[in-house]
Amino acid sequence: EDQVTQSPEALRLQEGESSSLNCSYTVSGLRGLFWYRQDPGKGPEFLFTLYSAGEEKEKERLKATLTKKESFLHITAPKPEDSATYLCAVTSGTYKYIFGTGTRLKVLA
Amino acid sequence: DAGVIQSPRHEVTEMGQEVTLRCKPISGHNSLFWYRQTMMRGLELLIYFNNNVPIDDSGMPEDRFSAKMPNASFSTLKIQPSEPRDSAVYFCASSWSGDSEQYFGPGTRLTVT
């Protein structure tokens, strides 16, 4: 069965304290892995798409990487405005979008 | 573009009543998704439309739920009759294709008492 697992469930960082969020997946034929950011009371906002192992994408303080089994979202020198829930999703050969349960990130000033 | 538009933003109804949620996708997108989000179960795909045709409705929880997409710019999700366990935030999302990045609306927070 296709599955996406994110860890940790919650993470508290001090401003400037870099860390990584993990997204492990088991799918039959990965077509794409997506990272989204969700702020309270809002819909998820698209961040990155990764298609193949070894691929990396960057946006400001965020960098997403992909291996054959997992993806990492690296946050470098985070700021309080980076506080949000980060969601990972995959599409497989069945074209079905599967979301993880997310990591709630809190960055303290 | 205004992005994905959903209405209403909040809906409070009594058990047994019919609820209709509405969505206007981004112009030009040919795929539309309805999701339900709760603290317990996270984000669950309910139904996926491609070119206004329902492709995958395996996530629709039961016959009380139905969805339509009469044209490329409008979709509805109906719950009849509603139950307290249907309380959740319902999101509509659209994309260029079934496996490309999705753009979400602001959601409808449904409370069934």
PDB file of C-alpha atoms in Angstrom:
ATOM      1  CA  GLU A   1       0.000   0.000   0.000  1.00  0.00           C
ATOM      2  CA  ASP A   2       1.298   3.474  -0.884  1.00  0.00           C
ATOM      3  CA  GLN A   3       2.284   5.395   2.227  1.00  0.00           C
ATOM      4  CA  VAL A   4       3.862   8.673   3.294  1.00  0.00           C
ATOM      5  CA  THR A   5       5.283   9.223   6.790  1.00  0.00           C
ATOM      6  CA  GLN A   6       6.579  12.527   8.103  1.00  0.00           C
ATOM      7  CA  SER A   7       8.786  13.120  11.113  1.00  0.00           C
ATOM      8  CA  PRO A   8       8.949  14.649  13.562  1.00  0.00           C
ATOM      9  CA  GLU A   9       5.299  15.458  14.198  1.00  0.00           C
ATOM     10  CA  ALA A  10       6.294  18.718  15.825  1.00  0.00           C
ATOM     11  CA  LEU A  11       9.524  20.693  16.042  1.00  0.00           C
ATOM     12  CA  ARG A  12      10.469  23.755  18.040  1.00  0.00           C
ATOM     13  CA  LEU A  13      13.544  25.699  16.988  1.00  0.00           C
ATOM     14  CA  GLN A  14      15.209  28.837  18.141  1.00  0.00           C
ATOM     15  CA  GLU A  15      15.571  31.520  15.509  1.00  0.00           C
ATOM     16  CA  GLY A  16      18.712  30.728  13.517  1.00  0.00           C
ATOM     17  CA  GLU A  17      18.812  27.069  14.585  1.00  0.00           C
ATOM     18  CA  SER A  18      18.944  25.006  11.373  1.00  0.00           C
ATOM     19  CA  SER A  19      17.224  21.623  11.137  1.00  0.00           C
ATOM     20  CA  SER A  20      15.641  19.128   8.752  1.00  0.00           C
ATOM     21  CA  LEU A  21      12.192  17.634   8.318  1.00  0.00           C
ATOM     22  CA  ASN A  22      11.824  14.106   6.995  1.00  0.00           C
ATOM     23  CA  CYS A  23       9.333  12.560   4.565  1.00  0.00           C
ATOM     24  CA  SER A  24       9.593   8.804   4.028  1.00  0.00           C
ATOM     25  CA  TYR A  25       7.537   7.215   1.302  1.00  0.00           C
ATOM     26  CA  THR A  26       6.565   3.830  -0.059  1.00  0.00           C
ATOM     27  CA  VAL A  27       4.928   4.042  -3.460  1.00  0.00           C
ATOM     28  CA  SER A  28       4.735   1.907  -6.553  1.00  0.00           C
ATOM     29  CA  GLY A  29       6.361   4.081  -9.165  1.00  0.00           C
ATOM     30  CA  LEU A  30       7.043   7.590  -7.863  1.00  0.00           C
ATOM     31  CA  ARG A  31       5.976  10.283 -10.312  1.00  0.00           C
ATOM     32  CA  GLY A  32       6.620  13.252  -8.065  1.00  0.00           C
ATOM     33  CA  LEU A  33       7.191  14.342  -4.466  1.00  0.00           C
ATOM     34  CA  PHE A  34       5.768  17.654  -3.328  1.00  0.00           C
ATOM     35  CA  TRP A  35       6.340  19.913  -0.347  1.00  0.00           C
ATOM     36  CA  TYR A  36       3.667  22.320   0.861  1.00  0.00           C
ATOM     37  CA  ARG A  37       3.468  24.863   3.626  1.00  0.00           C
ATOM     38  CA  GLN A  38       0.207  25.349   5.546  1.00  0.00           C
ATOM     39  CA  ASP A  39      -0.472  28.295   7.824  1.00  0.00           C
ATOM     40  CA  PRO A  40      -3.291  28.124  10.392  1.00  0.00           C
ATOM     41  CA  GLY A  41      -6.698  28.711   8.824  1.00  0.00           C
ATOM     42  CA  LYS A  42      -5.367  28.536   5.283  1.00  0.00           C
ATOM     43  CA  GLY A  43      -4.995  25.990   2.518  1.00  0.00           C
ATOM     44  CA  PRO A  44      -1.651  24.341   1.773  1.00  0.00           C
ATOM     45  CA  GLU A  45       0.704  26.437  -0.334  1.00  0.00           C
ATOM     46  CA  PHE A  46       2.939  24.741  -2.896  1.00  0.00           C
ATOM     47  CA  LEU A  47       6.699  24.952  -2.296  1.00  0.00           C
ATOM     48  CA  PHE A  48       8.613  22.372  -4.344  1.00  0.00           C
ATOM     49  CA  THR A  49       8.310  19.412  -6.684  1.00  0.00           C
ATOM     50  CA  LEU A  50      11.022  16.734  -6.884  1.00  0.00           C
ATOM     51  CA  TYR A  51      10.954  14.026  -9.519  1.00  0.00           C
ATOM     52  CA  SER A  52      14.058  11.873  -9.215  1.00  0.00           C
ATOM     53  CA  ALA A  53      16.610  10.765  -6.641  1.00  0.00           C
ATOM     54  CA  GLY A  54      19.429  13.243  -6.275  1.00  0.00           C
ATOM     55  CA  GLU A  55      17.323  16.215  -7.227  1.00  0.00           C
ATOM     56  CA  GLU A  56      17.455  19.357  -5.053  1.00  0.00           C
ATOM     57  CA  LYS A  57      15.367  22.538  -5.024  1.00  0.00           C
ATOM     58  CA  GLU A  58      15.938  25.727  -3.024  1.00  0.00           C
ATOM     59  CA  LYS A  59      13.815  28.709  -2.064  1.00  0.00           C
ATOM     60  CA  GLU A  60      15.086  31.282   0.403  1.00  0.00           C
ATOM     61  CA  ARG A  61      15.906  29.408   3.627  1.00  0.00           C
ATOM     62  CA  LEU A  62      14.385  26.134   2.415  1.00  0.00           C
ATOM     63  CA  LYS A  63      16.083  23.332   0.518  1.00  0.00           C
ATOM     64  CA  ALA A  64      14.383  20.094  -0.490  1.00  0.00           C
ATOM     65  CA  THR A  65      16.261  16.924  -1.397  1.00  0.00           C
ATOM     66  CA  LEU A  66      15.125  13.508  -2.612  1.00  0.00           C
ATOM     67  CA  THR A  67      16.454   9.949  -2.343  1.00  0.00           C
ATOM     68  CA  LYS A  68      14.807   6.715  -3.439  1.00  0.00           C
ATOM     69  CA  LYS A  69      13.099   6.312  -0.065  1.00  0.00           C
ATOM     70  CA  GLU A  70      12.797   9.731   1.508  1.00  0.00           C
ATOM     71  CA  SER A  71      12.913  13.466   1.131  1.00  0.00           C
ATOM     72  CA  PHE A  72      14.293  16.099   3.456  1.00  0.00           C
ATOM     73  CA  LEU A  73      13.271  19.699   3.853  1.00  0.00           C
ATOM     74  CA  HIS A  74      16.266  21.551   5.249  1.00  0.00           C
ATOM     75  CA  ILE A  75      15.604  24.857   6.966  1.00  0.00           C
ATOM     76  CA  THR A  76      18.663  27.066   7.305  1.00  0.00           C
ATOM     77  CA  ALA A  77      18.718  29.836   9.920  1.00  0.00           C
ATOM     78  CA  PRO A  78      14.936  29.831  10.333  1.00  0.00           C
ATOM     79  CA  LYS A  79      12.946  32.902  11.295  1.00  0.00           C
ATOM     80  CA  PRO A  80       9.661  33.077  13.238  1.00  0.00           C
ATOM     81  CA  GLU A  81       7.786  33.614   9.958  1.00  0.00           C
ATOM     82  CA  ASP A  82       8.836  30.116   8.896  1.00  0.00           C
ATOM     83  CA  SER A  83       6.527  28.719  11.573  1.00  0.00           C
ATOM     84  CA  ALA A  84       3.882  26.595   9.847  1.00  0.00           C
ATOM     85  CA  THR A  85       2.917  23.009   9.154  1.00  0.00           C
ATOM     86  CA  TYR A  86       4.951  21.473   6.358  1.00  0.00           C
ATOM     87  CA  LEU A  87       3.249  18.766   4.326  1.00  0.00           C
ATOM     88  CA  CYS A  88       4.791  16.217   2.010  1.00  0.00           C
ATOM     89  CA  ALA A  89       2.826  14.476  -0.747  1.00  0.00           C
ATOM     90  CA  VAL A  90       3.598  11.940  -3.463  1.00  0.00           C
ATOM     91  CA  THR A  91       1.996  10.841  -6.678  1.00  0.00           C
ATOM     92  CA  SER A  92       2.532   7.323  -7.893  1.00  0.00           C
ATOM     93  CA  GLY A  93       1.852   5.415 -11.067  1.00  0.00           C
ATOM     94  CA  THR A  94      -1.823   5.463 -10.106  1.00  0.00           C
ATOM     95  CA  TYR A  95      -1.856   9.275 -10.301  1.00  0.00           C
ATOM     96  CA  LYS A  96      -3.137   9.333  -6.740  1.00  0.00           C
ATOM     97  CA  TYR A  97      -1.956  12.172  -4.516  1.00  0.00           C
ATOM     98  CA  ILE A  98      -1.060  10.944  -1.020  1.00  0.00           C
ATOM     99  CA  PHE A  99      -0.307  13.416   1.751  1.00  0.00           C
ATOM    100  CA  GLY A 100       1.635  12.853   4.934  1.00  0.00           C
ATOM    101  CA  THR A 101       0.273  14.143   8.226  1.00  0.00           C
ATOM    102  CA  GLY A 102       2.755  16.982   8.339  1.00  0.00           C
ATOM    103  CA  THR A 103       5.369  18.474  10.666  1.00  0.00           C
ATOM    104  CA  ARG A 104       4.308  21.420  12.818  1.00  0.00           C
ATOM    105  CA  LEU A 105       7.245  23.796  12.989  1.00  0.00           C
ATOM    106  CA  LYS A 106       7.507  26.557  15.569  1.00  0.00           C
ATOM    107  CA  VAL A 107      10.414  28.980  15.373  1.00  0.00           C
ATOM    108  CA  LEU A 108      10.959  31.024  18.505  1.00  0.00           C
ATOM    109  CA  ALA A 109      12.368  34.535  18.394  1.00  0.00           C
TER     110      ALA A 109
ATOM    111  CA  ASP B   1      -5.608  35.155 -11.180  1.00  0.00           C
ATOM    112  CA  ALA B   2      -7.668  35.100  -7.996  1.00  0.00           C
ATOM    113  CA  GLY B   3      -6.642  31.563  -7.160  1.00  0.00           C
ATOM    114  CA  VAL B   4      -9.032  28.814  -6.154  1.00  0.00           C
ATOM    115  CA  ILE B   5     -12.229  30.235  -4.698  1.00  0.00           C
ATOM    116  CA  GLN B   6     -14.356  28.373  -2.170  1.00  0.00           C
ATOM    117  CA  SER B   7     -17.652  29.242  -0.565  1.00  0.00           C
ATOM    118  CA  PRO B   8     -18.846  29.455   2.061  1.00  0.00           C
ATOM    119  CA  ARG B   9     -15.792  29.922   4.272  1.00  0.00           C
ATOM    120  CA  HIS B  10     -17.680  28.750   7.335  1.00  0.00           C
ATOM    121  CA  GLU B  11     -20.801  26.645   7.609  1.00  0.00           C
ATOM    122  CA  VAL B  12     -22.634  25.659  10.758  1.00  0.00           C
ATOM    123  CA  THR B  13     -25.574  23.322  10.350  1.00  0.00           C
ATOM    124  CA  GLU B  14     -27.634  20.858  12.295  1.00  0.00           C
ATOM    125  CA  MET B  15     -27.417  17.123  11.931  1.00  0.00           C
ATOM    126  CA  GLY B  16     -29.605  15.866   9.112  1.00  0.00           C
ATOM    127  CA  GLN B  17     -29.421  19.011   7.032  1.00  0.00           C
ATOM    128  CA  GLU B  18     -28.060  19.176   3.510  1.00  0.00           C
ATOM    129  CA  VAL B  19     -24.768  20.999   3.025  1.00  0.00           C
ATOM    130  CA  THR B  20     -23.373  22.208  -0.303  1.00  0.00           C
ATOM    131  CA  LEU B  21     -19.806  23.406  -0.654  1.00  0.00           C
ATOM    132  CA  ARG B  22     -18.706  25.271  -3.761  1.00  0.00           C
ATOM    133  CA  CYS B  23     -15.436  25.648  -5.630  1.00  0.00           C
ATOM    134  CA  LYS B  24     -14.163  27.670  -8.562  1.00  0.00           C
ATOM    135  CA  PRO B  25     -10.806  26.338  -9.795  1.00  0.00           C
ATOM    136  CA  ILE B  26      -8.036  28.341 -11.412  1.00  0.00           C
ATOM    137  CA  SER B  27      -8.828  29.057 -15.042  1.00  0.00           C
ATOM    138  CA  GLY B  28      -7.037  26.656 -17.382  1.00  0.00           C
ATOM    139  CA  HIS B  29      -6.517  23.914 -14.807  1.00  0.00           C
ATOM    140  CA  ASN B  30      -8.022  20.617 -15.949  1.00  0.00           C
ATOM    141  CA  SER B  31      -7.824  18.728 -12.656  1.00  0.00           C
ATOM    142  CA  LEU B  32      -9.851  19.371  -9.513  1.00  0.00           C
ATOM    143  CA  PHE B  33      -9.601  17.720  -6.132  1.00  0.00           C
ATOM    144  CA  TRP B  34     -11.763  17.764  -3.009  1.00  0.00           C
ATOM    145  CA  TYR B  35     -10.043  17.069   0.326  1.00  0.00           C
ATOM    146  CA  ARG B  36     -11.137  16.822   3.933  1.00  0.00           C
ATOM    147  CA  GLN B  37      -8.766  17.771   6.750  1.00  0.00           C
ATOM    148  CA  THR B  38      -9.095  16.838  10.416  1.00  0.00           C
ATOM    149  CA  MET B  39      -6.611  16.712  13.262  1.00  0.00           C
ATOM    150  CA  MET B  40      -7.053  12.960  13.587  1.00  0.00           C
ATOM    151  CA  ARG B  41      -6.803  11.921   9.930  1.00  0.00           C
ATOM    152  CA  GLY B  42      -4.916  14.769   8.296  1.00  0.00           C
ATOM    153  CA  LEU B  43      -5.610  15.630   4.667  1.00  0.00           C
ATOM    154  CA  GLU B  44      -7.735  13.020   2.893  1.00  0.00           C
ATOM    155  CA  LEU B  45      -8.525  12.973  -0.812  1.00  0.00           C
ATOM    156  CA  LEU B  46     -12.254  12.623  -1.369  1.00  0.00           C
ATOM    157  CA  ILE B  47     -12.598  12.839  -5.139  1.00  0.00           C
ATOM    158  CA  TYR B  48     -10.564  13.762  -8.202  1.00  0.00           C
ATOM    159  CA  PHE B  49     -11.955  15.203 -11.454  1.00  0.00           C
ATOM    160  CA  ASN B  50     -10.098  15.427 -14.738  1.00  0.00           C
ATOM    161  CA  ASN B  51     -11.645  17.501 -17.522  1.00  0.00           C
ATOM    162  CA  ASN B  52     -14.865  17.663 -15.469  1.00  0.00           C
ATOM    163  CA  VAL B  53     -15.124  13.861 -15.261  1.00  0.00           C
ATOM    164  CA  PRO B  54     -14.838  12.056 -11.896  1.00  0.00           C
ATOM    165  CA  ILE B  55     -11.801   9.794 -12.142  1.00  0.00           C
ATOM    166  CA  ASP B  56     -11.334   8.600  -8.586  1.00  0.00           C
ATOM    167  CA  ASP B  57     -14.042   8.813  -5.926  1.00  0.00           C
ATOM    168  CA  SER B  58     -12.708   6.031  -3.733  1.00  0.00           C
ATOM    169  CA  GLY B  59     -12.146   8.495  -0.909  1.00  0.00           C
ATOM    170  CA  MET B  60     -15.781   9.536  -0.659  1.00  0.00           C
ATOM    171  CA  PRO B  61     -16.699   8.162   2.757  1.00  0.00           C
ATOM    172  CA  GLU B  62     -20.220   7.022   2.010  1.00  0.00           C
ATOM    173  CA  ASP B  63     -23.299   7.590  -0.095  1.00  0.00           C
ATOM    174  CA  ARG B  64     -24.164  10.699   1.856  1.00  0.00           C
ATOM    175  CA  PHE B  65     -21.380  12.455  -0.017  1.00  0.00           C
ATOM    176  CA  SER B  66     -21.666  13.427  -3.673  1.00  0.00           C
ATOM    177  CA  ALA B  67     -19.674  15.727  -5.949  1.00  0.00           C
ATOM    178  CA  LYS B  68     -20.321  17.257  -9.332  1.00  0.00           C
ATOM    179  CA  MET B  69     -18.393  19.306 -11.842  1.00  0.00           C
ATOM    180  CA  PRO B  70     -20.872  20.579 -14.441  1.00  0.00           C
ATOM    181  CA  ASN B  71     -18.258  22.697 -16.199  1.00  0.00           C
ATOM    182  CA  ALA B  72     -14.583  23.614 -16.045  1.00  0.00           C
ATOM    183  CA  SER B  73     -15.147  26.546 -13.705  1.00  0.00           C
ATOM    184  CA  PHE B  74     -17.411  25.119 -11.017  1.00  0.00           C
ATOM    185  CA  SER B  75     -17.679  22.153  -8.698  1.00  0.00           C
ATOM    186  CA  THR B  76     -19.844  21.246  -5.720  1.00  0.00           C
ATOM    187  CA  LEU B  77     -19.495  18.822  -2.838  1.00  0.00           C
ATOM    188  CA  LYS B  78     -22.791  17.900  -1.210  1.00  0.00           C
ATOM    189  CA  ILE B  79     -23.419  16.118   2.058  1.00  0.00           C
ATOM    190  CA  GLN B  80     -26.952  14.865   2.635  1.00  0.00           C
ATOM    191  CA  PRO B  81     -27.803  14.192   5.396  1.00  0.00           C
ATOM    192  CA  SER B  82     -24.984  15.732   7.397  1.00  0.00           C
ATOM    193  CA  GLU B  83     -23.690  14.172  10.625  1.00  0.00           C
ATOM    194  CA  PRO B  84     -21.518  15.560  13.446  1.00  0.00           C
ATOM    195  CA  ARG B  85     -18.596  13.359  12.323  1.00  0.00           C
ATOM    196  CA  ASP B  86     -18.554  15.272   9.036  1.00  0.00           C
ATOM    197  CA  SER B  87     -17.239  18.314  10.881  1.00  0.00           C
ATOM    198  CA  ALA B  88     -13.904  19.202   9.284  1.00  0.00           C
ATOM    199  CA  VAL B  89     -12.240  21.656   6.946  1.00  0.00           C
ATOM    200  CA  TYR B  90     -12.958  20.880   3.309  1.00  0.00           C
ATOM    201  CA  PHE B  91     -10.476  22.027   0.696  1.00  0.00           C
ATOM    202  CA  CYS B  92     -10.770  22.273  -3.041  1.00  0.00           C
ATOM    203  CA  ALA B  93      -7.582  22.255  -5.125  1.00  0.00           C
ATOM    204  CA  SER B  94      -6.851  22.494  -8.829  1.00  0.00           C
ATOM    205  CA  SER B  95      -3.863  21.700 -11.006  1.00  0.00           C
ATOM    206  CA  TRP B  96      -2.700  21.559 -14.620  1.00  0.00           C
ATOM    207  CA  SER B  97      -2.747  17.772 -14.507  1.00  0.00           C
ATOM    208  CA  GLY B  98      -3.494  14.968 -12.097  1.00  0.00           C
ATOM    209  CA  ASP B  99       0.102  14.628 -10.973  1.00  0.00           C
ATOM    210  CA  SER B 100       1.359  18.223 -11.012  1.00  0.00           C
ATOM    211  CA  GLU B 101       1.473  20.671  -8.118  1.00  0.00           C
ATOM    212  CA  GLN B 102      -1.891  21.595  -6.669  1.00  0.00           C
ATOM    213  CA  TYR B 103      -3.222  24.994  -5.718  1.00  0.00           C
ATOM    214  CA  PHE B 104      -5.561  25.007  -2.775  1.00  0.00           C
ATOM    215  CA  GLY B 105      -8.467  27.217  -1.905  1.00  0.00           C
ATOM    216  CA  PRO B 106      -8.880  28.748   1.564  1.00  0.00           C
ATOM    217  CA  GLY B 107     -11.172  25.920   2.666  1.00  0.00           C
ATOM    218  CA  THR B 108     -14.644  25.667   4.150  1.00  0.00           C
ATOM    219  CA  ARG B 109     -14.856  24.975   7.871  1.00  0.00           C
ATOM    220  CA  LEU B 110     -17.925  22.812   8.400  1.00  0.00           C
ATOM    221  CA  THR B 111     -19.447  22.308  11.819  1.00  0.00           C
ATOM    222  CA  VAL B 112     -22.373  19.922  12.177  1.00  0.00           C
ATOM    223  CA  THR B 113     -24.133  20.088  15.537  1.00  0.00           C
TER     224      THR B 113
END
